[in-house]
């Protein structure tokens, strides 16, 4: 059976070295199917204007199209423009700050062809250091949008699991052309952010699911191009106006299904720890820690906060201040609490990292100032309980009440 052709659409604005590397990567790992490559140049002023057409023709010959805009139409406008010009019935939107890997396309197409309920799919996106940049976007209990498990090792089982998702990024997204336009394409009122979230919302409204297919891997140098979850400050109000019921918290249910217990920190940030039965198995080791054994466990149990602290203390006691600092730097990535930040500051000072210690101190001072605003905490608590009641979400209600029990006396009694 012939394989369905694909139109690969890459919006660009300057950053020619990234674009050139992306195109060469795409040529090296060409899809195992007919394809065309459409690069939409959003008024670039660097070498893109001079070099793009020649490199595109060299790599893809007649299957390359350059569309030049004299004004910057932003990500959504450029993608829609490329989609309208596409000759094929399947579209793959791709940021130019990406590098493809071998056989990246086969798992994506297989998923779409084997499951008619999938409206869009994307690959597992990794940073250059092989940690996770994107494997889905979730709504936190505080209704903020966050990348799921960002920063964990790309080889970790959590990163290699398919799971139900609410949203995926358009930094690398495969979708049928008719499905894309039936869902309204990308809304062009956003400035480089949230257009993908709204698209996924529209797809789900139409009865489709979206998913990350972790067997497909793409490297994404996030931040090199202007693609963020929130984008410009004006984007969030646009999303709220156009999709008023979109921000239904579901992150806590996702992590519970993955074997982790969520809890709320003082600022209503969602933190994780291993499920209770796993925590119990680690208690003897944490009571009498051994550095080698703890390191081995932390490779598996990324969210075992006490494990990082115990390991850092052992390293510090052994005179290894540098590794103690590195351990707590890793810890704060997954446990951004004030207690962890204080320990990191101390480790930074002992390791001679004065600038890191200063930054930790500034972060802590800012956090302590925010803790004085009782009205913020009361409004956040009330909003969370209201959402939990409206959605009949007992787990969200439990999280909010646990927060009130732990922090209410301290934070709700302060004068704002």
CSV table of N, CA and C in Angstrom, one decimal, residues 7-158:
chain,number,residue,atom,x,y,z
A,7,UNK,N,3.4,17.1,3.8
A,7,UNK,CA,4.0,18.5,3.6
A,7,UNK,C,4.6,18.9,4.9
A,8,UNK,N,5.9,19.2,4.9
A,8,UNK,CA,6.5,19.7,6.1
A,8,UNK,C,6.7,21.2,6.0
A,9,UNK,N,6.1,21.9,7.0
A,9,UNK,CA,6.0,23.3,7.0
A,9,UNK,C,6.8,23.9,8.2
A,10,UNK,N,7.8,24.8,7.8
A,10,UNK,CA,8.7,25.3,8.7
A,10,UNK,C,8.7,26.8,8.7
A,11,UNK,N,8.1,27.5,9.7
A,11,UNK,CA,8.1,28.9,9.7
A,11,UNK,C,9.4,29.4,10.3
A,12,UNK,N,10.0,30.5,9.7
A,12,UNK,CA,11.3,31.0,10.2
A,12,UNK,C,11.3,32.5,10.2
A,13,UNK,N,12.1,33.0,11.2
A,13,UNK,CA,12.4,34.5,11.2
A,13,UNK,C,13.8,34.6,11.7
A,14,UNK,N,14.7,34.9,10.8
A,14,UNK,CA,16.1,34.9,11.1
A,14,UNK,C,16.6,33.6,11.6
A,15,UNK,N,17.7,33.6,12.4
A,15,UNK,CA,18.3,32.4,12.9
A,15,UNK,C,18.7,31.4,11.8
A,16,UNK,N,19.4,32.0,10.8
A,16,UNK,CA,19.7,31.1,9.6
A,16,UNK,C,20.5,29.9,10.0
A,17,UNK,N,21.5,30.0,10.9
A,17,UNK,CA,22.3,28.7,11.2
A,17,UNK,C,21.4,27.6,11.7
A,18,UNK,N,20.3,28.0,12.5
A,18,UNK,CA,19.4,27.0,13.0
A,18,UNK,C,18.6,26.4,11.9
A,19,UNK,N,18.1,27.3,11.0
A,19,UNK,CA,17.3,26.8,9.9
A,19,UNK,C,18.1,25.9,9.0
A,20,UNK,N,19.4,26.2,8.7
A,20,UNK,CA,20.2,25.4,7.8
A,20,UNK,C,20.4,24.0,8.5
A,21,UNK,N,20.7,24.0,9.8
A,21,UNK,CA,20.9,22.8,10.5
A,21,UNK,C,19.7,21.9,10.5
A,22,UNK,N,18.5,22.5,10.6
A,22,UNK,CA,17.2,21.8,10.6
A,22,UNK,C,17.0,21.2,9.2
A,23,UNK,N,17.2,22.0,8.2
A,23,UNK,CA,17.0,21.4,6.8
A,23,UNK,C,18.0,20.3,6.5
A,24,UNK,N,19.2,20.4,6.9
A,24,UNK,CA,20.2,19.4,6.7
A,24,UNK,C,19.8,18.1,7.4
A,25,UNK,N,19.3,18.3,8.6
A,25,UNK,CA,18.9,17.2,9.4
A,25,UNK,C,17.7,16.5,8.8
A,26,UNK,N,16.8,17.3,8.3
A,26,UNK,CA,15.6,16.7,7.6
A,26,UNK,C,16.0,16.0,6.3
A,27,UNK,N,17.0,16.5,5.6
A,27,UNK,CA,17.5,15.8,4.5
A,27,UNK,C,18.2,14.5,4.9
A,28,UNK,N,18.9,14.5,5.9
A,28,UNK,CA,19.6,13.3,6.4
A,28,UNK,C,18.7,12.2,6.8
A,29,UNK,N,17.6,12.6,7.5
A,29,UNK,CA,16.6,11.7,8.0
A,29,UNK,C,15.3,11.9,7.3
A,30,UNK,N,15.3,11.9,6.0
A,30,UNK,CA,14.2,12.1,5.2
A,30,UNK,C,13.1,11.1,5.5
A,31,UNK,N,11.8,11.5,5.5
A,31,UNK,CA,10.7,10.6,5.7
A,31,UNK,C,10.7,9.5,4.7
A,32,UNK,N,10.2,8.3,5.2
A,32,UNK,CA,10.1,7.1,4.3
A,32,UNK,C,8.8,7.2,3.5
A,33,UNK,N,8.6,8.3,2.9
A,33,UNK,CA,7.4,8.6,2.1
A,33,UNK,C,7.6,9.8,1.3
A,34,UNK,N,6.8,10.1,0.2
A,34,UNK,CA,7.0,11.3,-0.5
A,34,UNK,C,6.7,12.5,0.4
A,35,UNK,N,7.5,13.6,0.2
A,35,UNK,CA,7.3,14.8,1.0
A,35,UNK,C,7.7,16.0,0.2
A,36,UNK,N,7.1,17.1,0.7
A,36,UNK,CA,7.6,18.4,0.2
A,36,UNK,C,7.9,19.2,1.4
A,37,UNK,N,8.8,20.2,1.3
A,37,UNK,CA,9.3,21.0,2.4
A,37,UNK,C,8.9,22.5,2.0
A,38,UNK,N,8.1,23.1,2.9
A,38,UNK,CA,7.7,24.5,2.7
A,38,UNK,C,8.3,25.3,3.8
A,39,UNK,N,9.1,26.2,3.5
A,39,UNK,CA,9.7,27.2,4.5
A,39,UNK,C,9.1,28.5,4.3
A,40,UNK,N,8.4,29.0,5.3
A,40,UNK,CA,7.7,30.3,5.2
A,40,UNK,C,8.7,31.3,6.0
A,41,UNK,N,9.2,32.2,5.2
A,41,UNK,CA,10.2,33.2,5.7
A,41,UNK,C,9.5,34.4,6.1
A,42,UNK,N,9.4,34.6,7.5
A,42,UNK,CA,8.7,35.8,8.0
A,42,UNK,C,9.6,37.0,8.1
A,43,UNK,N,9.9,37.6,6.9
A,43,UNK,CA,10.6,38.8,6.8
A,43,UNK,C,12.0,38.8,7.5
A,44,UNK,N,12.7,37.7,7.3
A,44,UNK,CA,14.0,37.6,7.9
A,44,UNK,C,15.0,38.7,7.3
A,45,UNK,N,15.9,39.2,8.1
A,45,UNK,CA,16.8,40.2,7.7
A,45,UNK,C,18.3,39.7,7.8
A,46,UNK,N,18.5,38.4,8.1
A,46,UNK,CA,19.8,37.9,8.2
A,46,UNK,C,20.1,37.1,6.9
A,47,UNK,N,21.0,36.1,6.9
A,47,UNK,CA,21.4,35.4,5.7
A,47,UNK,C,20.3,34.5,5.2
A,48,UNK,N,19.2,34.4,5.9
A,48,UNK,CA,18.1,33.6,5.4
A,48,UNK,C,17.7,34.0,3.9
A,49,UNK,N,17.5,35.3,3.7
A,49,UNK,CA,17.1,35.8,2.4
A,49,UNK,C,18.0,35.4,1.3
A,50,UNK,N,19.3,35.3,1.6
A,50,UNK,CA,20.3,35.0,0.5
A,50,UNK,C,20.5,33.5,0.4
A,51,UNK,N,20.5,32.8,1.5
A,51,UNK,CA,20.9,31.4,1.5
A,51,UNK,C,19.8,30.3,1.4
A,52,UNK,N,18.6,30.7,1.8
A,52,UNK,CA,17.5,29.7,1.9
A,52,UNK,C,17.2,29.0,0.6
A,53,UNK,N,16.9,29.7,-0.4
A,53,UNK,CA,16.4,29.1,-1.6
A,53,UNK,C,17.5,28.1,-2.2
A,54,UNK,N,18.7,28.5,-2.2
A,54,UNK,CA,19.8,27.7,-2.7
A,54,UNK,C,19.9,26.4,-1.9
A,55,UNK,N,19.9,26.5,-0.6
A,55,UNK,CA,20.1,25.3,0.2
A,55,UNK,C,18.9,24.4,0.0
A,56,UNK,N,17.7,25.0,0.0
A,56,UNK,CA,16.5,24.2,-0.1
A,56,UNK,C,16.4,23.4,-1.5
A,57,UNK,N,16.8,24.1,-2.5
A,57,UNK,CA,16.9,23.4,-3.8
A,57,UNK,C,18.0,22.3,-3.9
A,58,UNK,N,19.1,22.6,-3.2
A,58,UNK,CA,20.2,21.6,-3.2
A,58,UNK,C,19.7,20.4,-2.5
A,59,UNK,N,19.0,20.5,-1.4
A,59,UNK,CA,18.6,19.4,-0.6
A,59,UNK,C,17.4,18.6,-1.1
A,60,UNK,N,16.4,19.4,-1.5
A,60,UNK,CA,15.1,18.8,-1.8
A,60,UNK,C,14.6,19.1,-3.3
A,61,UNK,N,15.4,19.8,-4.1
A,61,UNK,CA,15.1,20.1,-5.5
A,61,UNK,C,13.7,20.5,-5.7
A,62,UNK,N,12.9,19.9,-6.5
A,62,UNK,CA,11.6,20.3,-6.8
A,62,UNK,C,10.6,20.2,-5.7
A,63,UNK,N,11.0,19.5,-4.6
A,63,UNK,CA,10.1,19.3,-3.5
A,63,UNK,C,10.3,20.4,-2.4
A,64,UNK,N,10.9,21.5,-2.8
A,64,UNK,CA,11.1,22.6,-1.9
A,64,UNK,C,10.4,23.8,-2.3
A,65,UNK,N,9.8,24.5,-1.4
A,65,UNK,CA,9.1,25.8,-1.7
A,65,UNK,C,9.5,26.8,-0.6
A,66,UNK,N,9.8,28.0,-1.1
A,66,UNK,CA,10.1,29.1,-0.2
A,66,UNK,C,9.0,30.1,-0.4
A,67,UNK,N,8.3,30.5,0.7
A,67,UNK,CA,7.4,31.6,0.7
A,67,UNK,C,8.0,32.7,1.5
A,68,UNK,N,8.0,33.9,0.9
A,68,UNK,CA,8.7,35.1,1.5
A,68,UNK,C,7.6,36.1,1.9
A,69,UNK,N,7.6,36.5,3.2
A,69,UNK,CA,6.7,37.5,3.6
A,69,UNK,C,7.5,38.8,3.9
A,70,UNK,N,7.0,39.9,3.5
A,70,UNK,CA,7.7,41.2,3.7
A,70,UNK,C,7.4,41.7,5.1
A,71,UNK,N,6.4,41.2,5.8
A,71,UNK,CA,6.2,41.5,7.2
A,71,UNK,C,6.1,40.2,8.0
A,72,UNK,N,6.4,40.2,9.2
A,72,UNK,CA,6.3,39.0,10.1
A,72,UNK,C,4.9,38.7,10.5
A,73,UNK,N,4.5,37.6,10.0
A,73,UNK,CA,3.1,37.1,10.2
A,73,UNK,C,3.0,36.2,11.5
A,74,UNK,N,4.1,36.2,12.2
A,74,UNK,CA,4.2,35.4,13.5
A,74,UNK,C,4.0,33.9,13.1
A,75,UNK,N,4.1,33.1,14.1
A,75,UNK,CA,4.1,31.6,14.0
A,75,UNK,C,2.8,31.1,13.3
A,76,UNK,N,1.7,31.6,13.9
A,76,UNK,CA,0.4,31.1,13.4
A,76,UNK,C,0.1,31.5,12.0
A,77,UNK,N,0.3,32.7,11.7
A,77,UNK,CA,0.1,33.2,10.3
A,77,UNK,C,0.9,32.5,9.3
A,78,UNK,N,2.2,32.3,9.6
A,78,UNK,CA,3.1,31.6,8.7
A,78,UNK,C,2.7,30.1,8.5
A,79,UNK,N,2.4,29.5,9.6
A,79,UNK,CA,2.0,28.1,9.5
A,79,UNK,C,0.7,27.9,8.6
A,80,UNK,N,-0.3,28.8,8.9
A,80,UNK,CA,-1.5,28.7,8.1
A,80,UNK,C,-1.2,29.0,6.6
A,81,UNK,N,-0.3,29.9,6.3
A,81,UNK,CA,0.1,30.2,5.0
A,81,UNK,C,0.7,29.0,4.3
A,82,UNK,N,1.6,28.3,5.0
A,82,UNK,CA,2.2,27.1,4.5
A,82,UNK,C,1.2,26.0,4.3
A,83,UNK,N,0.3,25.9,5.2
A,83,UNK,CA,-0.7,24.8,5.1
A,83,UNK,C,-1.6,25.0,3.9
A,84,UNK,N,-2.0,26.3,3.6
A,84,UNK,CA,-2.8,26.5,2.4
A,84,UNK,C,-2.0,26.2,1.1
A,85,UNK,N,-0.7,26.4,1.2
A,85,UNK,CA,0.1,26.1,0.0
A,85,UNK,C,0.4,24.6,-0.2
A,86,UNK,N,0.2,23.8,0.9
A,86,UNK,CA,0.6,22.4,0.9
A,86,UNK,C,-0.1,21.6,-0.2
A,87,UNK,N,0.6,20.8,-0.9
A,87,UNK,CA,0.1,19.9,-1.9
A,87,UNK,C,-0.5,18.6,-1.4
A,88,UNK,N,0.0,18.2,-0.2
A,88,UNK,CA,-0.4,16.9,0.3
A,88,UNK,C,-1.4,17.0,1.5
A,89,UNK,N,-2.0,15.8,1.7
A,89,UNK,CA,-3.1,15.7,2.7
A,89,UNK,C,-2.7,15.6,4.1
A,90,UNK,N,-1.4,15.5,4.4
A,90,UNK,CA,-0.9,15.4,5.8
A,90,UNK,C,0.1,16.5,6.0
A,91,UNK,N,0.0,17.2,7.1
A,91,UNK,CA,0.9,18.3,7.4
A,91,UNK,C,1.8,18.0,8.6
A,92,UNK,N,3.0,18.4,8.5
A,92,UNK,CA,3.9,18.3,9.7
A,92,UNK,C,4.5,19.7,10.0
A,93,UNK,N,4.0,20.3,11.0
A,93,UNK,CA,4.6,21.6,11.4
A,93,UNK,C,5.8,21.4,12.2
A,94,UNK,N,6.9,22.2,11.9
A,94,UNK,CA,8.2,22.0,12.5
A,94,UNK,C,8.9,23.3,12.8
A,95,UNK,N,9.3,23.5,14.0
A,95,UNK,CA,10.1,24.6,14.3
A,95,UNK,C,11.5,24.5,13.7
A,96,UNK,N,12.1,25.6,13.4
A,96,UNK,CA,13.4,25.6,12.8
A,96,UNK,C,14.6,25.4,13.8
A,97,UNK,N,14.3,25.4,15.1
A,97,UNK,CA,15.3,25.1,16.1
A,97,UNK,C,15.2,23.6,16.5
A,98,UNK,N,15.1,22.7,15.5
A,98,UNK,CA,14.9,21.3,15.8
A,98,UNK,C,15.9,20.5,14.9
A,99,UNK,N,16.2,19.3,15.4
A,99,UNK,CA,17.0,18.3,14.6
A,99,UNK,C,16.2,17.0,14.7
A,100,UNK,N,16.1,16.4,13.5
A,100,UNK,CA,15.4,15.1,13.4
A,100,UNK,C,16.3,14.0,13.7
A,101,UNK,N,15.7,12.8,14.0
A,101,UNK,CA,16.5,11.6,14.3
A,101,UNK,C,16.0,10.5,13.4
A,102,UNK,N,16.8,9.4,13.2
A,102,UNK,CA,16.4,8.4,12.3
A,102,UNK,C,15.0,7.8,12.5
A,103,UNK,N,14.3,7.7,11.4
A,103,UNK,CA,12.9,7.1,11.4
A,103,UNK,C,11.9,7.8,12.3
A,104,UNK,N,12.1,9.1,12.4
A,104,UNK,CA,11.2,9.9,13.2
A,104,UNK,C,9.8,9.9,12.8
A,105,UNK,N,9.5,9.7,11.5
A,105,UNK,CA,8.2,9.8,10.9
A,105,UNK,C,7.3,8.6,11.1
A,106,UNK,N,8.0,7.4,11.0
A,106,UNK,CA,7.2,6.2,11.0
A,106,UNK,C,6.3,6.0,12.2
A,107,UNK,N,6.7,6.2,13.4
A,107,UNK,CA,5.8,6.0,14.6
A,107,UNK,C,4.7,7.0,14.5
A,108,UNK,N,4.9,8.2,14.1
A,108,UNK,CA,3.8,9.2,14.0
A,108,UNK,C,2.7,8.8,13.0
A,109,UNK,N,3.2,8.4,11.9
A,109,UNK,CA,2.2,8.0,10.8
A,109,UNK,C,1.5,6.7,11.3
A,110,UNK,N,2.2,5.8,11.9
A,110,UNK,CA,1.6,4.5,12.3
A,110,UNK,C,0.5,4.8,13.4
A,111,UNK,N,0.8,5.7,14.3
A,111,UNK,CA,-0.2,6.1,15.3
A,111,UNK,C,-1.5,6.6,14.7
A,112,UNK,N,-1.3,7.6,13.7
A,112,UNK,CA,-2.4,8.2,13.1
A,112,UNK,C,-3.2,7.2,12.3
A,113,UNK,N,-2.5,6.3,11.6
A,113,UNK,CA,-3.2,5.4,10.7
A,113,UNK,C,-3.9,4.3,11.5
A,114,UNK,N,-3.4,4.0,12.7
A,114,UNK,CA,-4.0,2.9,13.4
A,114,UNK,C,-5.1,3.3,14.4
A,115,UNK,N,-5.2,4.6,14.6
A,115,UNK,CA,-6.2,5.1,15.5
A,115,UNK,C,-6.9,6.3,14.9
A,116,UNK,N,-8.1,6.1,14.4
A,116,UNK,CA,-8.9,7.2,13.8
A,116,UNK,C,-9.3,8.3,14.7
A,117,UNK,N,-9.2,8.0,16.1
A,117,UNK,CA,-9.6,9.1,17.0
A,117,UNK,C,-8.5,10.1,17.2
A,118,UNK,N,-7.3,9.8,16.8
A,118,UNK,CA,-6.2,10.8,16.9
A,118,UNK,C,-6.3,11.9,15.9
A,119,UNK,N,-6.5,13.1,16.4
A,119,UNK,CA,-6.5,14.3,15.6
A,119,UNK,C,-5.2,14.9,15.2
A,120,UNK,N,-4.2,14.7,16.2
A,120,UNK,CA,-2.9,15.3,16.0
A,120,UNK,C,-1.9,14.5,16.9
A,121,UNK,N,-0.7,14.3,16.4
A,121,UNK,CA,0.3,13.7,17.2
A,121,UNK,C,1.6,14.4,17.1
A,122,UNK,N,2.5,14.2,18.1
A,122,UNK,CA,3.8,14.8,18.0
A,122,UNK,C,4.8,13.9,18.6
A,123,UNK,N,6.1,14.1,18.3
A,123,UNK,CA,7.2,13.3,18.8
A,123,UNK,C,7.5,13.7,20.2
A,124,UNK,N,8.3,12.9,20.9
A,124,UNK,CA,9.0,13.3,22.1
A,124,UNK,C,10.1,14.3,21.8
A,125,UNK,N,10.0,15.4,22.4
A,125,UNK,CA,11.0,16.5,22.2
A,125,UNK,C,12.0,16.5,23.3
A,126,UNK,N,13.3,16.4,22.9
A,126,UNK,CA,14.4,16.4,23.9
A,126,UNK,C,15.3,17.6,23.7
A,127,UNK,N,15.8,18.1,24.9
A,127,UNK,CA,16.9,19.1,24.9
A,127,UNK,C,18.2,18.4,24.3
A,128,UNK,N,19.1,19.3,24.1
A,128,UNK,CA,20.4,18.8,23.6
A,128,UNK,C,21.1,17.8,24.5
A,129,UNK,N,20.8,17.9,25.8
A,129,UNK,CA,21.4,17.1,26.8
A,129,UNK,C,20.6,15.8,27.1
A,130,UNK,N,19.6,15.5,26.2
A,130,UNK,CA,18.8,14.3,26.2
A,130,UNK,C,17.8,14.3,27.4
A,131,UNK,N,17.5,15.4,27.9
A,131,UNK,CA,16.4,15.5,28.9
A,131,UNK,C,15.1,16.0,28.2
A,132,UNK,N,14.0,15.8,28.8
A,132,UNK,CA,12.7,16.1,28.2
A,132,UNK,C,12.4,17.6,28.1
A,133,UNK,N,12.1,18.0,26.9
A,133,UNK,CA,11.6,19.4,26.7
A,133,UNK,C,10.1,19.3,26.6
A,134,UNK,N,9.5,18.3,25.9
A,134,UNK,CA,8.1,18.3,25.8
A,134,UNK,C,7.6,16.8,25.6
A,135,UNK,N,6.7,16.4,26.4
A,135,UNK,CA,5.9,15.2,26.1
A,135,UNK,C,4.5,15.4,26.4
A,136,UNK,N,4.0,16.6,26.4
A,136,UNK,CA,2.7,17.0,26.6
A,136,UNK,C,2.5,18.2,27.4
A,137,UNK,N,1.4,18.9,27.3
A,137,UNK,CA,1.1,20.1,28.1
A,137,UNK,C,-0.1,19.8,28.9
A,138,UNK,N,0.0,20.1,30.2
A,138,UNK,CA,-1.1,19.8,31.2
A,138,UNK,C,-1.5,21.1,31.9
A,139,UNK,N,-2.7,21.0,32.4
A,139,UNK,CA,-3.3,22.1,33.3
A,139,UNK,C,-3.1,21.8,34.7
A,140,UNK,N,-2.3,22.6,35.4
A,140,UNK,CA,-2.0,22.4,36.8
A,140,UNK,C,-3.2,22.7,37.7
A,141,UNK,N,-3.2,22.3,39.0
A,141,UNK,CA,-4.3,22.7,39.9
A,141,UNK,C,-4.4,24.2,40.0
A,142,UNK,N,-3.4,25.0,39.8
A,142,UNK,CA,-3.5,26.4,39.8
A,142,UNK,C,-4.0,27.0,38.5
A,143,UNK,N,-4.3,26.1,37.5
A,143,UNK,CA,-4.8,26.4,36.2
A,143,UNK,C,-3.7,27.0,35.3
A,144,UNK,N,-2.5,26.9,35.7
A,144,UNK,CA,-1.4,27.3,34.7
A,144,UNK,C,-1.1,26.1,33.8
A,145,UNK,N,-0.5,26.4,32.7
A,145,UNK,CA,-0.1,25.4,31.7
A,145,UNK,C,1.3,25.1,31.9
A,146,UNK,N,1.7,23.8,31.9
A,146,UNK,CA,3.0,23.4,32.1
A,146,UNK,C,3.4,22.2,31.2
A,147,UNK,N,4.6,22.1,30.8
A,147,UNK,CA,5.1,20.9,30.1
A,147,UNK,C,5.2,19.8,31.1
A,148,UNK,N,4.7,18.7,30.8
A,148,UNK,CA,4.7,17.5,31.7
A,148,UNK,C,6.1,16.9,31.8
A,149,UNK,N,6.5,16.7,33.0
A,149,UNK,CA,7.8,16.0,33.3
A,149,UNK,C,9.0,16.7,32.6
A,150,UNK,N,8.9,18.0,32.4
A,150,UNK,CA,10.1,18.6,31.7
A,150,UNK,C,11.3,18.4,32.6
A,151,UNK,N,12.4,18.1,31.9
A,151,UNK,CA,13.7,18.0,32.5
A,151,UNK,C,14.1,16.6,33.0
A,152,UNK,N,13.2,15.7,32.9
A,152,UNK,CA,13.6,14.3,33.3
A,152,UNK,C,14.4,13.7,32.2
A,153,UNK,N,15.2,12.6,32.4
A,153,UNK,CA,16.0,12.0,31.4
A,153,UNK,C,15.1,11.4,30.3
A,154,UNK,N,15.5,11.6,29.1
A,154,UNK,CA,14.7,11.2,27.9
A,154,UNK,C,14.5,9.7,27.9
A,155,UNK,N,15.4,8.9,28.5
A,155,UNK,CA,15.3,7.5,28.5
A,155,UNK,C,14.4,6.9,29.7
A,156,UNK,N,14.0,7.8,30.6
A,156,UNK,CA,13.2,7.4,31.8
A,156,UNK,C,11.9,6.8,31.3
A,157,UNK,N,11.4,5.8,32.0
A,157,UNK,CA,10.1,5.2,31.6
A,157,UNK,C,8.9,6.2,31.5
A,158,UNK,N,9.0,7.2,32.4
A,158,UNK,CA,7.9,8.2,32.3
A,158,UNK,C,7.9,8.9,30.9
